[in-house]
PDB file of C-alpha atoms and ligand atoms in Angstrom:
ATOM      1  CA  MET P 268       0.001   0.295  -0.426  1.00  0.00           C
ATOM      2  CA  LYS P 269       1.248   2.983  -1.116  1.00  0.00           C
ATOM      3  CA  GLU P 270       0.243   5.454   1.939  1.00  0.00           C
ATOM      4  CA  LEU P 271      -0.151   5.148   5.456  1.00  0.00           C
ATOM      5  CA  SER P 272      -3.933   7.164   5.401  1.00  0.00           C
ATOM      6  CA  LEU P 273      -4.858   3.816   2.667  1.00  0.00           C
ATOM      7  CA  HIS P 274      -3.526   1.382   5.917  1.00  0.00           C
ATOM      8  CA  ILE P 275      -6.111   3.741   8.674  1.00  0.00           C
ATOM      9  CA  LEU P 276      -8.564   3.630   6.054  1.00  0.00           C
ATOM     10  CA  ASP P 277      -8.571   0.175   6.088  1.00  0.00           C
ATOM     11  CA  ILE P 278      -7.847  -0.898   9.505  1.00  0.00           C
ATOM     12  CA  VAL P 279     -10.582   0.921  10.710  1.00  0.00           C
ATOM     13  CA  GLN P 280     -13.147  -0.279   8.268  1.00  0.00           C
ATOM     14  CA  ASN P 281     -11.444  -3.170  11.635  1.00  0.00           C
ATOM     15  CA  SER P 282     -13.196  -0.749  14.206  1.00  0.00           C
ATOM     16  CA  ILE P 283     -17.256  -0.449  12.110  1.00  0.00           C
ATOM     17  CA  SER P 284     -17.712  -4.182  11.200  1.00  0.00           C
ATOM     18  CA  ALA P 285     -16.740  -4.829  14.693  1.00  0.00           C
ATOM     19  CA  GLU P 286     -19.546  -2.095  15.826  1.00  0.00           C
ATOM     20  CA  ALA P 287     -17.548   0.005  17.433  1.00  0.00           C
ATOM     21  CA  SER P 288     -19.283   3.756  18.302  1.00  0.00           C
ATOM     22  CA  LYS P 289     -15.349   5.387  19.405  1.00  0.00           C
ATOM     23  CA  ILE P 290     -12.302   4.509  17.382  1.00  0.00           C
ATOM     24  CA  GLU P 291      -9.591   6.901  18.099  1.00  0.00           C
ATOM     25  CA  ILE P 292      -6.696   7.204  16.026  1.00  0.00           C
ATOM     26  CA  LEU P 293      -3.399   8.608  17.423  1.00  0.00           C
ATOM     27  CA  ILE P 294      -0.364   9.411  14.784  1.00  0.00           C
ATOM     28  CA  VAL P 295       2.814  10.000  16.948  1.00  0.00           C
ATOM     29  CA  GLU P 296       5.978  11.290  15.330  1.00  0.00           C
ATOM     30  CA  ASN P 297       8.272  10.862  17.002  1.00  0.00           C
ATOM     31  CA  ARG P 298      11.578  11.638  15.433  1.00  0.00           C
ATOM     32  CA  THR P 299      14.183  11.531  18.734  1.00  0.00           C
ATOM     33  CA  GLU P 300      13.644   7.746  18.926  1.00  0.00           C
ATOM     34  CA  ASN P 301      13.036   7.427  14.493  1.00  0.00           C
ATOM     35  CA  GLN P 302       9.566   6.412  14.923  1.00  0.00           C
ATOM     36  CA  TYR P 303       6.212   6.872  13.346  1.00  0.00           C
ATOM     37  CA  ILE P 304       3.857   5.018  15.210  1.00  0.00           C
ATOM     38  CA  ILE P 305       0.146   4.826  14.244  1.00  0.00           C
ATOM     39  CA  THR P 306      -2.630   4.146  16.802  1.00  0.00           C
ATOM     40  CA  ILE P 307      -5.997   2.658  16.536  1.00  0.00           C
ATOM     41  CA  GLU P 308      -8.003   1.659  18.963  1.00  0.00           C
ATOM     42  CA  ASP P 309     -11.804   1.129  19.283  1.00  0.00           C
ATOM     43  CA  ASN P 310     -15.030  -0.039  21.775  1.00  0.00           C
ATOM     44  CA  GLY P 311     -15.562  -2.724  19.530  1.00  0.00           C
ATOM     45  CA  LYS P 312     -16.881  -6.392  20.268  1.00  0.00           C
ATOM     46  CA  GLY P 313     -13.184  -6.971  20.451  1.00  0.00           C
ATOM     47  CA  MET P 314     -11.923 -10.942  19.109  1.00  0.00           C
ATOM     48  CA  ASP P 315     -11.273 -13.965  21.268  1.00  0.00           C
ATOM     49  CA  ASP P 316      -7.684 -15.442  22.172  1.00  0.00           C
ATOM     50  CA  GLU P 317      -7.351 -17.490  19.059  1.00  0.00           C
ATOM     51  CA  VAL P 318      -9.227 -14.848  16.517  1.00  0.00           C
ATOM     52  CA  LEU P 319      -6.828 -12.463  18.132  1.00  0.00           C
ATOM     53  CA  GLN P 320      -2.852 -15.721  17.863  1.00  0.00           C
ATOM     54  CA  MET P 321      -4.534 -15.766  13.674  1.00  0.00           C
ATOM     55  CA  VAL P 322      -5.269 -11.944  12.411  1.00  0.00           C
ATOM     56  CA  THR P 323      -1.851 -11.639  12.015  1.00  0.00           C
ATOM     57  CA  ASN P 324      -1.410 -14.481   9.885  1.00  0.00           C
ATOM     58  CA  PRO P 325      -2.304 -13.733   5.809  1.00  0.00           C
ATOM     59  CA  PHE P 326      -4.620 -16.466   4.859  1.00  0.00           C
ATOM     60  CA  PHE P 327      -6.868 -15.899   7.960  1.00  0.00           C
ATOM     61  CA  THR P 328     -10.273 -13.538   7.456  1.00  0.00           C
ATOM     62  CA  THR P 329     -13.766 -14.126   9.392  1.00  0.00           C
ATOM     63  CA  ARG P 330     -14.983 -12.639   6.376  1.00  0.00           C
ATOM     64  CA  THR P 331     -16.901 -14.875   4.355  1.00  0.00           C
ATOM     65  CA  THR P 332     -17.094 -13.411   1.319  1.00  0.00           C
ATOM     66  CA  ARG P 333     -13.637 -14.338   0.031  1.00  0.00           C
ATOM     67  CA  ASN P 334     -10.758 -16.352   2.127  1.00  0.00           C
ATOM     68  CA  ILE P 335      -7.985 -14.486   2.256  1.00  0.00           C
ATOM     69  CA  GLY P 336      -8.369 -10.889   5.281  1.00  0.00           C
ATOM     70  CA  VAL P 337      -5.011  -8.917   4.679  1.00  0.00           C
ATOM     71  CA  GLY P 338      -6.057  -5.534   6.007  1.00  0.00           C
ATOM     72  CA  ILE P 339      -3.605  -5.927   9.100  1.00  0.00           C
ATOM     73  CA  SER P 340      -0.956  -8.304   8.160  1.00  0.00           C
ATOM     74  CA  LEU P 341      -0.410  -5.873   5.422  1.00  0.00           C
ATOM     75  CA  PHE P 342       0.332  -3.221   7.731  1.00  0.00           C
ATOM     76  CA  LYS P 343       1.791  -5.757  10.188  1.00  0.00           C
ATOM     77  CA  GLN P 344       4.787  -6.176   7.269  1.00  0.00           C
ATOM     78  CA  ASN P 345       5.096  -2.633   6.110  1.00  0.00           C
ATOM     79  CA  ALA P 346       5.629  -2.004   9.860  1.00  0.00           C
ATOM     80  CA  GLU P 347       8.415  -4.179   9.840  1.00  0.00           C
ATOM     81  CA  GLN P 348      10.124  -3.626   6.524  1.00  0.00           C
ATOM     82  CA  THR P 349      11.015  -0.001   8.295  1.00  0.00           C
ATOM     83  CA  GLY P 350      12.039  -2.123  11.698  1.00  0.00           C
ATOM     84  CA  GLY P 351       8.774  -1.798  13.497  1.00  0.00           C
ATOM     85  CA  SER P 352       6.395  -4.099  14.887  1.00  0.00           C
ATOM     86  CA  LEU P 353       2.505  -4.390  14.996  1.00  0.00           C
ATOM     87  CA  THR P 354       1.178  -5.229  17.723  1.00  0.00           C
ATOM     88  CA  ILE P 355      -2.749  -5.724  18.646  1.00  0.00           C
ATOM     89  CA  GLU P 356      -3.783  -5.914  22.259  1.00  0.00           C
ATOM     90  CA  SER P 357      -8.024  -7.097  22.250  1.00  0.00           C
ATOM     91  CA  THR P 358     -10.457  -7.551  24.595  1.00  0.00           C
ATOM     92  CA  VAL P 359     -14.112 -10.032  23.923  1.00  0.00           C
ATOM     93  CA  GLY P 360     -16.258  -7.072  24.642  1.00  0.00           C
ATOM     94  CA  VAL P 361     -14.312  -4.361  25.649  1.00  0.00           C
ATOM     95  CA  GLY P 362     -12.230  -3.207  22.285  1.00  0.00           C
ATOM     96  CA  THR P 363      -9.191  -3.759  20.408  1.00  0.00           C
ATOM     97  CA  LYS P 364      -5.577  -0.837  20.093  1.00  0.00           C
ATOM     98  CA  LEU P 365      -3.183  -1.845  16.656  1.00  0.00           C
ATOM     99  CA  LYS P 366      -0.180  -0.013  17.150  1.00  0.00           C
ATOM    100  CA  ALA P 367       2.136  -0.026  14.744  1.00  0.00           C
ATOM    101  CA  ILE P 368       5.866   1.688  14.598  1.00  0.00           C
ATOM    102  CA  PHE P 369       7.155   2.626  11.528  1.00  0.00           C
ATOM    103  CA  GLY P 370      10.777   3.252  11.308  1.00  0.00           C
ATOM    104  CA  TYR P 371      10.714   7.339  10.713  1.00  0.00           C
ATOM    105  CA  ASP P 372      13.695   7.892   8.854  1.00  0.00           C
ATOM    106  CA  HIS P 373      13.278   4.238   7.069  1.00  0.00           C
ATOM    107  CA  ILE P 374      14.002   5.166   3.068  1.00  0.00           C
ATOM    108  CA  ASP P 375      11.035   2.381   2.129  1.00  0.00           C
ATOM    109  CA  ARG P 376       8.082   4.354   5.012  1.00  0.00           C
ATOM    110  CA  PRO P 377       4.762   5.177   3.511  1.00  0.00           C
ATOM    111  CA  VAL P 378       4.303   9.042   3.498  1.00  0.00           C
ATOM    112  CA  LEU P 379       1.084   9.202   5.525  1.00  0.00           C
ATOM    113  CA  GLY P 380      -1.257  10.394   1.974  1.00  0.00           C
ATOM    114  CA  ASP P 381      -4.399  12.672   2.219  1.00  0.00           C
ATOM    115  CA  MET P 382      -5.071  11.804   6.087  1.00  0.00           C
ATOM    116  CA  ALA P 383      -7.910  14.980   5.382  1.00  0.00           C
ATOM    117  CA  GLY P 384      -9.608  12.879   3.207  1.00  0.00           C
ATOM    118  CA  THR P 385      -9.411   9.726   4.511  1.00  0.00           C
ATOM    119  CA  MET P 386     -11.188  11.317   8.509  1.00  0.00           C
ATOM    120  CA  THR P 387     -14.097  13.311   6.088  1.00  0.00           C
ATOM    121  CA  LEU P 388     -14.327  10.047   4.195  1.00  0.00           C
ATOM    122  CA  LEU P 389     -14.827   7.871   7.040  1.00  0.00           C
ATOM    123  CA  ILE P 390     -17.524  10.672   9.196  1.00  0.00           C
ATOM    124  CA  GLY P 391     -19.793  11.293   6.035  1.00  0.00           C
ATOM    125  CA  ALA P 392     -20.097   7.309   6.048  1.00  0.00           C
ATOM    126  CA  ASN P 393     -19.925   6.885  10.058  1.00  0.00           C
ATOM    127  CA  PRO P 394     -21.556   9.783  11.123  1.00  0.00           C
ATOM    128  CA  GLN P 395     -23.031   8.063  14.264  1.00  0.00           C
ATOM    129  CA  ILE P 396     -19.706   7.405  15.271  1.00  0.00           C
ATOM    130  CA  ARG P 397     -17.645   8.602  17.367  1.00  0.00           C
ATOM    131  CA  PHE P 398     -13.750   9.776  15.914  1.00  0.00           C
ATOM    132  CA  ILE P 399     -10.421  10.450  17.826  1.00  0.00           C
ATOM    133  CA  TYR P 400      -7.746  11.753  15.682  1.00  0.00           C
ATOM    134  CA  ASN P 401      -4.886  13.389  17.904  1.00  0.00           C
ATOM    135  CA  HIS P 402      -1.755  14.056  15.909  1.00  0.00           C
ATOM    136  CA  TYR P 403       1.609  15.123  17.792  1.00  0.00           C
ATOM    137  CA  THR P 404       4.678  15.774  16.174  1.00  0.00           C
ATOM    138  CA  ALA P 405       8.399  17.397  17.860  1.00  0.00           C
ATOM    139  CA  LEU P 406       7.089  20.320  18.514  1.00  0.00           C
ATOM    140  CA  SER P 407       3.587  21.377  17.470  1.00  0.00           C
ATOM    141  CA  GLU P 408       0.321  18.549  17.670  1.00  0.00           C
ATOM    142  CA  PHE P 409      -3.387  18.482  16.553  1.00  0.00           C
ATOM    143  CA  GLU P 410      -6.627  17.736  18.316  1.00  0.00           C
ATOM    144  CA  PHE P 411      -9.708  16.343  16.918  1.00  0.00           C
ATOM    145  CA  ASP P 412     -12.642  14.722  17.772  1.00  0.00           C
ATOM    146  CA  THR P 413     -16.267  14.667  16.103  1.00  0.00           C
ATOM    147  CA  ASP P 414     -18.225  15.343  19.698  1.00  0.00           C
ATOM    148  CA  GLU P 415     -17.191  18.899  19.818  1.00  0.00           C
ATOM    149  CA  VAL P 416     -17.145  19.495  15.858  1.00  0.00           C
ATOM    150  CA  LYS P 417     -20.967  17.988  17.123  1.00  0.00           C
ATOM    151  CA  GLU P 418     -22.156  20.053  19.624  1.00  0.00           C
ATOM    152  CA  GLU P 419     -20.097  23.538  17.534  1.00  0.00           C
ATOM    153  CA  LEU P 420     -22.676  22.099  15.157  1.00  0.00           C
ATOM    154  CA  GLY P 421     -26.123  21.911  16.922  1.00  0.00           C
ATOM    155  CA  LYS P 422     -28.715  20.374  14.731  1.00  0.00           C
ATOM    156  CA  VAL P 423     -26.780  20.504  11.973  1.00  0.00           C
ATOM    157  CA  PRO P 424     -25.137  17.253  10.522  1.00  0.00           C
ATOM    158  CA  ILE P 425     -22.395  16.030  10.719  1.00  0.00           C
ATOM    159  CA  ASN P 426     -22.544  14.483   7.475  1.00  0.00           C
ATOM    160  CA  HIS P 427     -24.016  17.692   5.859  1.00  0.00           C
ATOM    161  CA  PRO P 428     -20.928  18.054   2.068  1.00  0.00           C
ATOM    162  CA  ASP P 429     -21.006  21.616   2.980  1.00  0.00           C
ATOM    163  CA  ILE P 430     -19.363  20.624   6.897  1.00  0.00           C
ATOM    164  CA  LEU P 431     -17.581  17.803   5.662  1.00  0.00           C
ATOM    165  CA  LYS P 432     -15.639  20.276   2.844  1.00  0.00           C
ATOM    166  CA  ALA P 433     -14.819  21.899   5.704  1.00  0.00           C
ATOM    167  CA  LEU P 434     -13.237  19.812   8.041  1.00  0.00           C
ATOM    168  CA  LYS P 435     -11.515  18.594   5.680  1.00  0.00           C
ATOM    169  CA  GLU P 436      -9.877  21.615   5.208  1.00  0.00           C
ATOM    170  CA  LEU P 437      -9.744  22.601   8.642  1.00  0.00           C
ATOM    171  CA  ILE P 438      -7.719  19.176   9.247  1.00  0.00           C
ATOM    172  CA  PHE P 439      -5.619  19.628   5.597  1.00  0.00           C
ATOM    173  CA  GLU P 440      -4.977  22.647   6.782  1.00  0.00           C
ATOM    174  CA  ASN P 441      -3.835  22.155  10.738  1.00  0.00           C
ATOM    175  CA  LEU P 442      -1.679  18.835   9.764  1.00  0.00           C
ATOM    176  CA  ASP P 443      -0.005  21.270   7.389  1.00  0.00           C
ATOM    177  CA  LEU P 444       0.596  23.825  10.323  1.00  0.00           C
ATOM    178  CA  ILE P 445       2.172  20.891  12.498  1.00  0.00           C
ATOM    179  CA  GLU P 446       4.176  19.652  10.111  1.00  0.00           C
ATOM    180  CA  ALA P 447       5.946  23.069   9.909  1.00  0.00           C
ATOM    181  CA  GLY P 448       6.197  22.876  12.884  1.00  0.00           C
ATOM    182  CA  LYS P 449       4.208  26.457  13.327  1.00  0.00           C
TER     183      LYS P 449
HETATM  184  N1  LIG H 945     -10.646  -3.584  15.252  1.00  0.00           N
HETATM  185  C1  LIG H 945     -11.582  -5.346  15.558  1.00  0.00           C
HETATM  186  N2  LIG H 945     -12.365  -5.619  16.134  1.00  0.00           N
HETATM  187  C2  LIG H 945     -12.898  -6.637  16.340  1.00  0.00           C
HETATM  188  N3  LIG H 945     -12.119  -8.084  15.169  1.00  0.00           N
HETATM  189  C3  LIG H 945     -11.552  -7.435  14.593  1.00  0.00           C
HETATM  190  C4  LIG H 945     -11.236  -5.937  14.315  1.00  0.00           C
HETATM  191  N4  LIG H 945     -10.060  -5.750  13.009  1.00  0.00           N
HETATM  192  C5  LIG H 945      -9.441  -7.117  13.030  1.00  0.00           C
HETATM  193  N5  LIG H 945     -10.552  -7.875  13.806  1.00  0.00           N
HETATM  194  C6  LIG H 945     -10.619  -9.861  13.405  1.00  0.00           C
HETATM  195  O1  LIG H 945      -9.240  -9.941  12.726  1.00  0.00           O
HETATM  196  C7  LIG H 945      -9.376 -10.534  10.761  1.00  0.00           C
HETATM  197  C8  LIG H 945      -8.659  -9.956   9.986  1.00  0.00           C
HETATM  198  O2  LIG H 945      -8.896  -9.280   9.672  1.00  0.00           O
HETATM  199  P1  LIG H 945      -7.679  -8.128   8.303  1.00  0.00           P
HETATM  200  O3  LIG H 945      -8.268  -6.253   8.115  1.00  0.00           O
HETATM  201  O4  LIG H 945      -6.194  -8.706   8.635  1.00  0.00           O
HETATM  202  O5  LIG H 945      -8.562  -8.553   7.708  1.00  0.00           O
HETATM  203  P2  LIG H 945     -10.264  -8.894   7.004  1.00  0.00           P
HETATM  204  O6  LIG H 945     -11.180  -7.518   7.200  1.00  0.00           O
HETATM  205  O7  LIG H 945     -11.116 -10.279   7.602  1.00  0.00           O
HETATM  206  O8  LIG H 945     -10.641  -8.773   5.535  1.00  0.00           O
HETATM  207  P3  LIG H 945      -9.538  -7.474   5.283  1.00  0.00           P
HETATM  208  O9  LIG H 945      -9.012  -6.789   5.604  1.00  0.00           O
HETATM  209  O10 LIG H 945      -8.515  -7.733   3.778  1.00  0.00           O
HETATM  210  O11 LIG H 945     -10.917  -6.952   3.283  1.00  0.00           O
HETATM  211  C9  LIG H 945     -10.993 -10.214  10.759  1.00  0.00           C
HETATM  212  O12 LIG H 945     -11.505 -10.033   9.479  1.00  0.00           O
HETATM  213  C10 LIG H 945     -11.632 -10.518  12.087  1.00  0.00           C
HETATM  214  O13 LIG H 945     -11.851 -10.635  12.300  1.00  0.00           O
HETATM  215 MG1  LIG H 946     -10.097  -5.745   7.363  1.00  0.00          MG
END
């Protein structure tokens, strides 16, 4: 996969399938430790130990439409390619936390890509889910929570096209600012 945001989209789809009502995405850019860390946490139905053991194996899926699940194993492979790792913690009935560490400076670390587009796509299709996206760089941070947006909006739906457009711009501009260290 070419961009980290596409992996994130894919992993968040798992959380949505697991009927999560709250999904938190955290990105920490830690240049001093040479780590680019992506954490995705949900309050969905979770996985039992058997599924958890098998989940990083590319030939395992609970899907019935095709029998190869690739989302997590591909993410893991890509992280490991950069000297990093992928770990999952999950509890049935509580939720799942997936943490991928990429080597910051590694030539094979994909770029983040269109995170503003990814977030607004997710929000537009799942307006009832609370999405939290926090992104930290060494010098700056961006914190986003759809619950806060909804409070501001009052009766206006968060998936109204004009709102999604404004949110996309807001996320895009803020990510630009924190990358510049402003
Ligand atoms: N957040 C989650 N909550 C509960 N179960 C999960 C979660 N993420 C993954 N799983 C379980 O792990 C399996 C493997 O996930 P993975 O994303 O690798 O493949 P998939 O979703 O089955 O197929 P693909 O992502 O290729 O469309 C899923 O089928 C599901 O049973
Ligand atoms: Mg999947």
